[in-house]
Each structure stands twice: as C-alpha cells, then as structure tokens.
XYZ file of C-alpha atoms in Angstrom:
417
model
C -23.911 2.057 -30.587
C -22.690 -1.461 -30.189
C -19.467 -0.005 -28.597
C -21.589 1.512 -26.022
C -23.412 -1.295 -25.207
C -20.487 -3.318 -24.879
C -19.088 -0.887 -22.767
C -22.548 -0.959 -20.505
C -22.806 -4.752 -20.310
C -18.924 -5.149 -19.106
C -19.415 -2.812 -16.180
C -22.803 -4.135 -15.435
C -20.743 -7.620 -15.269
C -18.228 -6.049 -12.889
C -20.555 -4.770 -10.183
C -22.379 -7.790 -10.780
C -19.699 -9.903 -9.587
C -18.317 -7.764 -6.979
C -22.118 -7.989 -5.354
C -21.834 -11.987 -5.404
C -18.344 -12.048 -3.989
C -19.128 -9.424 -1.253
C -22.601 -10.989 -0.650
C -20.962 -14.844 -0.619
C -17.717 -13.989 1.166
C -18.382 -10.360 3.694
C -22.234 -9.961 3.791
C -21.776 -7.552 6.877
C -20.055 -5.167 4.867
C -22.204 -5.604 1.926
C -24.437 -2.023 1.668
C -20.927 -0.238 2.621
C -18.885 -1.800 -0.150
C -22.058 -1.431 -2.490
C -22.359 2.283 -1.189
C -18.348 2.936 -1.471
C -18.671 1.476 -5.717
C -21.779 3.939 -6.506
C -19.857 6.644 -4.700
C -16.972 6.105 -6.926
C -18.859 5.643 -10.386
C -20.680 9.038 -9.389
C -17.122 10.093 -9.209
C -16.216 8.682 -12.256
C -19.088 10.253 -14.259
C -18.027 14.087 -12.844
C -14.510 13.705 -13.481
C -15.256 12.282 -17.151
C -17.390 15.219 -17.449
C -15.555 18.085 -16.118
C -11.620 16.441 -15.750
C -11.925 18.111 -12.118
C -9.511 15.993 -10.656
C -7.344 16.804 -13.894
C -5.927 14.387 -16.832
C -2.391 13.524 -15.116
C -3.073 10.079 -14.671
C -4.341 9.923 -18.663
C -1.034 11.648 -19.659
C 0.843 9.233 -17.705
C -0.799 5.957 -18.955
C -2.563 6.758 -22.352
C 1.224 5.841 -24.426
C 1.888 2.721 -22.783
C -1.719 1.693 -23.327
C -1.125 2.674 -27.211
C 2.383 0.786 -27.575
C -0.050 -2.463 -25.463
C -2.762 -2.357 -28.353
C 0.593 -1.725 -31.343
C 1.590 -5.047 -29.807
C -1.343 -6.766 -29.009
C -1.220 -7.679 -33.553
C 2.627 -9.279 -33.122
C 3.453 -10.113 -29.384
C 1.346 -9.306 -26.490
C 3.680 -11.743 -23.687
C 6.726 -9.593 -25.011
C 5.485 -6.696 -23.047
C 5.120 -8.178 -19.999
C 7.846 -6.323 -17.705
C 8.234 -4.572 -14.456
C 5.600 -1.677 -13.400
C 3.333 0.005 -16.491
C 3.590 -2.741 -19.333
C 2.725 -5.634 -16.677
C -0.477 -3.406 -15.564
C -1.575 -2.700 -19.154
C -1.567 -6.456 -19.465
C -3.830 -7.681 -16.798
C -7.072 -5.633 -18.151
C -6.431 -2.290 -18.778
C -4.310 -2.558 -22.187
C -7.073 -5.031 -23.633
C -9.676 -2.671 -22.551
C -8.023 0.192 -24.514
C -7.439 -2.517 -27.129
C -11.327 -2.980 -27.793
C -12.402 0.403 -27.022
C -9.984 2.942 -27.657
C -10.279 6.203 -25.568
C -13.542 5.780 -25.054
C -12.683 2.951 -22.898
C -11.105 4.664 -20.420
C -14.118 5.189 -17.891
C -14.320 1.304 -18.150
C -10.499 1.135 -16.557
C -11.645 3.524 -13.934
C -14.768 1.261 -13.166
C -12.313 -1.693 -12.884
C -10.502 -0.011 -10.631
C -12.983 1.067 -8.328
C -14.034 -2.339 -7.996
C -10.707 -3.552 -7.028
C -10.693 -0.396 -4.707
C -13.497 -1.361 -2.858
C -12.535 -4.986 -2.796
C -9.404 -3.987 -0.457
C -11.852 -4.642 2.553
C -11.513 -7.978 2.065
C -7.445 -8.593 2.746
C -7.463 -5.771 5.424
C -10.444 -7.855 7.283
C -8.520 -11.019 7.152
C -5.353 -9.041 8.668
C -7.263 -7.740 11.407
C -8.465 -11.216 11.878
C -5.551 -12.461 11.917
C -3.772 -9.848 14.519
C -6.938 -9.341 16.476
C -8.920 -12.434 16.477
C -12.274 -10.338 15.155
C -13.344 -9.093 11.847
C -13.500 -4.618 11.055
C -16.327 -3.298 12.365
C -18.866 -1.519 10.041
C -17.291 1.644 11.118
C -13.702 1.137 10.080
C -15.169 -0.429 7.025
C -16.550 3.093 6.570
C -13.493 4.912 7.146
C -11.202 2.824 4.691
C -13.734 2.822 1.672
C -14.338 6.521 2.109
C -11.112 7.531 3.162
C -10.576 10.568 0.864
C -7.489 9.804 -0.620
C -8.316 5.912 -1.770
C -11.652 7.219 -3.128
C -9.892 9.747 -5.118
C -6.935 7.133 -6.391
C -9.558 4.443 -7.060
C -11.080 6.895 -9.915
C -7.596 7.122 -11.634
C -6.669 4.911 -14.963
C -3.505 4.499 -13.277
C -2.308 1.290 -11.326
C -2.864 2.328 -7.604
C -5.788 0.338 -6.766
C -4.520 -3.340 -7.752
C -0.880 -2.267 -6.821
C -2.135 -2.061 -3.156
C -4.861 -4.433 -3.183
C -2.255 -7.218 -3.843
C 0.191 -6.135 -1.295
C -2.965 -6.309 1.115
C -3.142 -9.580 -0.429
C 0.551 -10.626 -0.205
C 0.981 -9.608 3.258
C -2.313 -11.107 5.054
C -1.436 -14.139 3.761
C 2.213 -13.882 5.396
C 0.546 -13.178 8.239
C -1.573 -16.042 8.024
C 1.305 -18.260 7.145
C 3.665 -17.110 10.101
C 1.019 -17.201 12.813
C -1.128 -20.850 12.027
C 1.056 -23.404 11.683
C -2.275 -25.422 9.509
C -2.202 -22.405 7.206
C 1.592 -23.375 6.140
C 0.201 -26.507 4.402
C -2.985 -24.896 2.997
C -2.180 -25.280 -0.594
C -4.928 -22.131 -1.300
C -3.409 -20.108 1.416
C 0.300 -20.426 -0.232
C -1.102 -19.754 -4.027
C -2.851 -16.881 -2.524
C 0.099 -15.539 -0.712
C 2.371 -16.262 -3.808
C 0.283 -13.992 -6.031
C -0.060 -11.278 -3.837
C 3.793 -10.864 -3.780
C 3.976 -11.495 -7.398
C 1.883 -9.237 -8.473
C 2.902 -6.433 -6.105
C 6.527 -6.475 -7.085
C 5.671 -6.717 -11.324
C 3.167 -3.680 -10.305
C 5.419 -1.788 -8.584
C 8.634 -3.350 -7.799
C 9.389 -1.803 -5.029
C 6.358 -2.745 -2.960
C 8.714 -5.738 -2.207
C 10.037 -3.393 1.161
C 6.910 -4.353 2.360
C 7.275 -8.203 2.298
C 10.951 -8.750 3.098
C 10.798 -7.153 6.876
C 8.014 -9.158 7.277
C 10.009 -11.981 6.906
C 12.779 -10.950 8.993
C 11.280 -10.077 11.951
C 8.886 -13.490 11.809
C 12.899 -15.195 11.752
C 13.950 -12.617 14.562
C 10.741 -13.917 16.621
C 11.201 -17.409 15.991
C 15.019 -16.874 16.933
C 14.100 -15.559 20.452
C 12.043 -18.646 21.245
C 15.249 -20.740 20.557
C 17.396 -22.531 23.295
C 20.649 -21.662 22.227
C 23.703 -19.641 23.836
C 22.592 -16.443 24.997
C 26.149 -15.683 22.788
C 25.026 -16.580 19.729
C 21.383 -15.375 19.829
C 22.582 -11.298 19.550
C 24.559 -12.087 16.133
C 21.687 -13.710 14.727
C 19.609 -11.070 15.566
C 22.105 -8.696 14.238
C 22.799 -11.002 10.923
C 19.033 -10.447 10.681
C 18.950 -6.234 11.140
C 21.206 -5.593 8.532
C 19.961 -8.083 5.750
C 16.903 -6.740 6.329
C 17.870 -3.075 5.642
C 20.411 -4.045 2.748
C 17.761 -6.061 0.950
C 15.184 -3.101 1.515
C 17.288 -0.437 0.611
C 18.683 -2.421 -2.305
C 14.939 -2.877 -3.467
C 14.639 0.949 -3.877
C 17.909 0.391 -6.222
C 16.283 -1.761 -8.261
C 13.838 0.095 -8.591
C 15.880 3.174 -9.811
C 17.576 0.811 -12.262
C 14.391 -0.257 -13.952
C 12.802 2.976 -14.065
C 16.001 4.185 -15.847
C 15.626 0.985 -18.095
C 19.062 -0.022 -16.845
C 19.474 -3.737 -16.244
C 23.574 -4.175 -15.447
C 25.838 -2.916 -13.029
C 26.029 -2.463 -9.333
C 22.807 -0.799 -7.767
C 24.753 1.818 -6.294
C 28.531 1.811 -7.093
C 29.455 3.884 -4.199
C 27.955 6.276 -1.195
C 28.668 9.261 -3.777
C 26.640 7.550 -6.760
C 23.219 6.739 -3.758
C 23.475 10.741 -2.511
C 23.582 11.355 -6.245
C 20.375 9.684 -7.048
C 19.076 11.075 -3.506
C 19.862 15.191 -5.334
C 17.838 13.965 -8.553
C 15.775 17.134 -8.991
C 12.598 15.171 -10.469
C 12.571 14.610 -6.766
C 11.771 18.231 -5.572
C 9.668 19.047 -8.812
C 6.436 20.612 -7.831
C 3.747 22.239 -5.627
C 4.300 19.152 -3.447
C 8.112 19.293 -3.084
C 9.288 19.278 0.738
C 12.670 19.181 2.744
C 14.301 20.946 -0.235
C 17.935 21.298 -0.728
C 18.121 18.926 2.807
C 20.800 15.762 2.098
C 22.982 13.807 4.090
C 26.979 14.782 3.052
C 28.372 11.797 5.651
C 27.248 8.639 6.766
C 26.779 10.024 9.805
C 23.806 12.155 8.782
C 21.982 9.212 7.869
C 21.474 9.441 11.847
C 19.255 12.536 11.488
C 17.989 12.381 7.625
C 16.114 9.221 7.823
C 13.933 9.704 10.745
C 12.606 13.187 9.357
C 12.310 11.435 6.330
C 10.718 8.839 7.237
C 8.327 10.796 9.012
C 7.311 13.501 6.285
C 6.988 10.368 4.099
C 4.160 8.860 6.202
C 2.587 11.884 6.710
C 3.240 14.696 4.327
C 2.324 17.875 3.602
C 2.845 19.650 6.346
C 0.806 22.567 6.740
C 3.553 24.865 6.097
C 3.815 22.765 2.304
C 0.328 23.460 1.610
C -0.435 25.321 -1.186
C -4.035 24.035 -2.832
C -7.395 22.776 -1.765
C -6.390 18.996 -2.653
C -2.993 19.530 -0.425
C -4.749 21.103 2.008
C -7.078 18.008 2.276
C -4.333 15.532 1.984
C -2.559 17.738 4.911
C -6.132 17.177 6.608
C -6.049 13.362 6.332
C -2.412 12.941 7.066
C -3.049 14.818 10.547
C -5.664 12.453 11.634
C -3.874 9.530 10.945
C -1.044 10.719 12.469
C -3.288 11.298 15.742
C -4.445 7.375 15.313
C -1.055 6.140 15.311
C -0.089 8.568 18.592
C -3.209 7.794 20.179
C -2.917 3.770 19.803
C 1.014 4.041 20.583
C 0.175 6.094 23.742
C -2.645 3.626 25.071
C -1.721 0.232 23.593
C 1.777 0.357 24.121
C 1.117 -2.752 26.247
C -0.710 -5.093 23.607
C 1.795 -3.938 21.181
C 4.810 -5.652 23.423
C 2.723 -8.754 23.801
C 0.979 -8.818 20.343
C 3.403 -10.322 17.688
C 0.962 -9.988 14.796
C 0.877 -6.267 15.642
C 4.885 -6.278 16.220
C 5.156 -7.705 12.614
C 2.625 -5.694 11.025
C 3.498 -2.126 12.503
C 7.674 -2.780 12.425
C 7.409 -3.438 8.750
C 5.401 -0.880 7.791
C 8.052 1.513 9.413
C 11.196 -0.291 7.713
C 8.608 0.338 4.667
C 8.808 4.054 5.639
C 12.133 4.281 6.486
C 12.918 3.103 2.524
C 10.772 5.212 0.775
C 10.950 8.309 2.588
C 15.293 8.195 2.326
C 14.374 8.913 -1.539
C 11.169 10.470 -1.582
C 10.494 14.063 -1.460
C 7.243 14.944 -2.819
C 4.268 14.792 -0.907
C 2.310 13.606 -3.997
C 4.348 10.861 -4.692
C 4.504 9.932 -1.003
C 0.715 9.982 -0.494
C 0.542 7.100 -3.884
C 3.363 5.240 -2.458
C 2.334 4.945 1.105
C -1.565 3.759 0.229
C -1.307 0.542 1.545
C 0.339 1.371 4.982
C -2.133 4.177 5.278
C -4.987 1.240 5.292
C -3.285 -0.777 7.386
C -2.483 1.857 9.770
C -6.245 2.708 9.751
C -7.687 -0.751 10.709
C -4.981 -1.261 13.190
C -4.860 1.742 15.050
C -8.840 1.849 15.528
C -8.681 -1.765 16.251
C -6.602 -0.920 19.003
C -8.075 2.236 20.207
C -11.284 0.016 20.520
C -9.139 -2.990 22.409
C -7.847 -0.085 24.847
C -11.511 1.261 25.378
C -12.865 -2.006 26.115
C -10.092 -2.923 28.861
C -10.976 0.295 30.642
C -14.424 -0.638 30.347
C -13.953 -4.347 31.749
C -11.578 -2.969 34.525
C -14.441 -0.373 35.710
C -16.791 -3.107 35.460
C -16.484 -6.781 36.669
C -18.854 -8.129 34.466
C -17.357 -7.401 31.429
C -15.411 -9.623 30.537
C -11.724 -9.153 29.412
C -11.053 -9.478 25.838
C-alpha cells in the first residue's frame, strides 16, 4: 500500500513540475503539452493493461535495470558507461531500485514527461533559424506525431536520448549565430550537457553535432579575405574531416556495442563491408534493401544515397507487412512530402538562410551515416527521432514563410517577413 502511494505521489510530482516549467517558461503551448502528457499516461495505462504495443522494450531493458539495483549495494558510479548503464543511472535504474517491476509504469511516466518537454529545444531552434516561436499547430503535430507518442510510452531510452540532442544542437545554434550567446555562461553549460548526454545515451548521436560544427567553420571560412587559392583546400580539409569523424563515430559505436575497447575502428575496407553484411542487420519484418552491398569503393557512389534515403524514410510500402508498419509507412510519406514541398518552394530562403543551411545539411550528413549501416526500418524509425522533429518544425516553418511571401507579393499591404 505504501509502495503504491509512493508510486502515486512521484508521478503526481512529475506532472506537477512539468505544469510549472511549461506554465513559467512556454505558456502558449501550455493546454497542448498538458493535453500531449494525459494522452500518453492514457497510453500508458492500456499498454500496462493489455501489453498492446508488446513487451520488447521490457525484454530489452529489464537485465540492465537488475545488474543497476545488484550494484546499487557495492558501486553505483562503476556502472556508469556508454548507452544502457548510463540511462539506468539518471532515474530509471533507481526507480527499479525502489520499486521493482512494479515500477516500471513510473519509467514510462518519466519518459513521457521528457517526451513532451521536447517542445521546448525545438521552439528555441525555430527561434533561432526563423526569428519566431512554433505555432500552436506544429506544436500539435510534434507532440502527437504518432511515432514520438508511441516511443515516449516505452521504458527504453528514446525520449531523453533525443530530447538532449534537441538540447545539444539548439544551443550550437545559438552559439554559432549570436555572438552574446558565446559568453553566456548558461548558454555554454546548457549546450555542454546536451552533447554530453546525447553521446553517453547513445554514442552515436555525436553525427549529429560534429557537421554542425563543420559547416559553421566552412561558413565562417567563406566570409574570409584570403586567396581565392587557399579558400577551396580549406573547404575541402573541412568535407572530409567531417565525413571521417562521422563515419568513424558509427565505428565507435560498433566497438562499444561489441564491448571492444582496442584496435583500429575498421582495419580495412574488407573488415567495414564486413560489419555492413552483419545479418542482425536484416533480421525481421522490418528488414529492407536485403542482400544489397557495395563490393568497390566505387559503389559507395550509388549505395549511400538509397541508403540514406530508405533510412529517413523507411518502410516503403512494398516493406509493409503489419498495421504498425503500415502506419510508420503512413508517417514517413508525409514527411517526406514536407521536406519536397519546402525544398520545392523555399529553395530560395534555404540559399540565403544559414541557420537553415546548418540545420538541414547536418541532418543529411546525419542520414548519410546511419543509413550506410542501417537496414531495418524499425531501427531506422528509433534512430532518426530527432531529425524527424526537426524536419517537422522546419519544413512547416517554411511552408508557412513561402505562403506568407505569396501573400505579401499579391498584396501591398502585407508586409514582407
């Protein structure tokens, strides 16, 4: 009985405080972000009731949450490392700790908060690139998008994971385009975190952060009087350390997954296309491009742009063979039609926009990494969850800029914004 009402008082805390930061901080979004967190403990109730969304996610986590409260008695700090054990020891592996299984729906509530708390990084972004905050609408659409609701439910670690690299890379953002925010001692900490926490969550969410960097050096290069000679090698210099430090980042990844700390990342071309034909990566309902590798470097011509698009927006309807694929199949369509739509009519602002350049260049480097090992939809879908947000705010945003320029040029009045 006390368990219970331990249980009720710590949740009642959490939405508690997630109505006096929304209420302090975004009061416009306030009944949307309130709406979005009773949607997803309504969620949480039917799938602790029925499992409809399955037990996957409790399979994956439930041992590493056992080992957490086995060392919790001796040495909780040993266990902090890469990915799982560093997730278990921010709240979930204490929560499991106190209340055992029956603790579980108290993760999930945790992480709904945190999902519904993303609003707040992707608003200052769009600030940030657009000079406005979301309107109520795309609020809406990113707190309800199907796919985030459903992952926000999960025990699993996809909800701070991309929170923090919404974190990590607004503040960039900041950083690179307000010369005060450089020497805000808040905005650095807060930037610092965010890419912290992202890569012990899930190391590889570092692809996101380094061609950030790059292409903020590549800008700042171009504004440079120097010899029209030297400028192309910098540039150049600049391309290929940014894909050998991405592409080495999905190494590392592989190396600490495999709990192998030593050695070269990839000893040679025929040791990477042998960790490209691992079959865990075609395992599945959700397993696409099948038996499709590149044999020469020069393949890598053709293999990385289909992968990179399957990756983003994967399954295909061909691949589709349940309700829940069909619906991911669904939501990968639309946003696919955002991101030709906003190409196709604000091709212009993207040239002139660097915020935009920087955002939507990175987040295809981001792409182009993942997809070259990725080839389940599933796993594509997790992995791509914060470039799906950010491709949602942005491409409405602007759709809505493009709108509003016809508007002003068919009427004087208006002004342009």
């Amino acid at each position: 009985m006390a368990s219970n009402f331990s249980s009720i008082l710590l949740v009642a805390v959490i939405t508690l405080l997630l109505f006096i930061w929304i209420n302090t901080f975004f009061n416009k979004y306030l009944f949307i972000v309130i709406l979005g967190f009773i949607v997803r403990l309504f969620l949480i109730f039917i799938q602790e009731q029925t499992h409809f969304f399955g037990d996957a996610d409790i399979g994956d986590y439930l041992p590493y949450f056992k080992r957490f409260s086995q060392a919790v008695s001796t040495d909780p700090l040993s266990y902090i490392e890469p990915h799982v054990p560093f997730y278990c020891i921010l709240y979930p592996g204490w929560i499991f700790n106190t209340f055992g299984e029956s603790g579980l729906w108290i993760i999930r509530t945790f992480n709904a908060a945190l999902g519904v708390a993303a609003i707040a990084p992707l608003v200052w972004i769009n600030q940030i690139i657009f000079g406005k905050n979301l309107s109520e609408l795309q609020a809406a659409i990113v707190i309800f998008w199907p796919t985030w609701l459903r992952y926000n439910i999960e025990v699993g670690r996809s909800a701070p994971s991309v929170l923090v690299v919404l974190v990590g890379i607004s503040g960039l953002l900041a950083i690179i385009s307000y010369p005060k925010a450089r020497n805000n001692l808040f905005v650095q900490v807060y930037t610092c975190l965010g890419i912290f926490f992202s890569c012990y969550l899930r190391i590889h969410y570092i692809a996101y952060f380094i061609p950030i960097l790059s292409l903020a050096f590549l800008t700042q290069v171009g504004k440079l009087k120097i010899s029209p000679y030297i400028r192309p090698i910098l540039y150049f210099i600049s391309i290929i350390l940014t894909l050998l430090i991405t592409f080495s980042m999905v190494g590392i990844y592989q190396q600490l997954s495999q709990g192998n700390h030593s050695g070269m990342i990839f000893e040679s071309s025929e040791s990477a296309l042998g960790y490209l034909e691992m079959r865990d990566n075609e395992e599945g309902n959700s397993g696409y491009l099948e038996g499709v590798y590149p044999r020469t470097p020069v393949d890598w011509i053709w293999y990385l742009p289909i992968h990179c698009f399957y990756f983003m927006f994967s399954p295909m309807p061909w691949n589709v063979h349940t309700a829940f694929a069909a619906g991911s199949s669904l939501q990968a369509l639309i946003l696919f039609s955002l991101c030709f739509q906003a190409l196709k009519k604000g091709w212009k602002l993207f040239k002139r926009n660097e915020g935009i350049k920087l955002l939507l260049l990175s987040l295809f480097f981001v792409a182009l990494a993942f997809g070259s090992v990725t080839k389940n939809a599933g796993g594509a879908e997790r992995w791509r969850l914060p470039s799906t947000l950010m491709l949602i705010t942005t491409t409405t945003s602007i759709l809505d800029y493009s709108k509003q320029l016809v508007q002003a040029r068919k009427s004087p009045a208006i002004p342009y914004i």
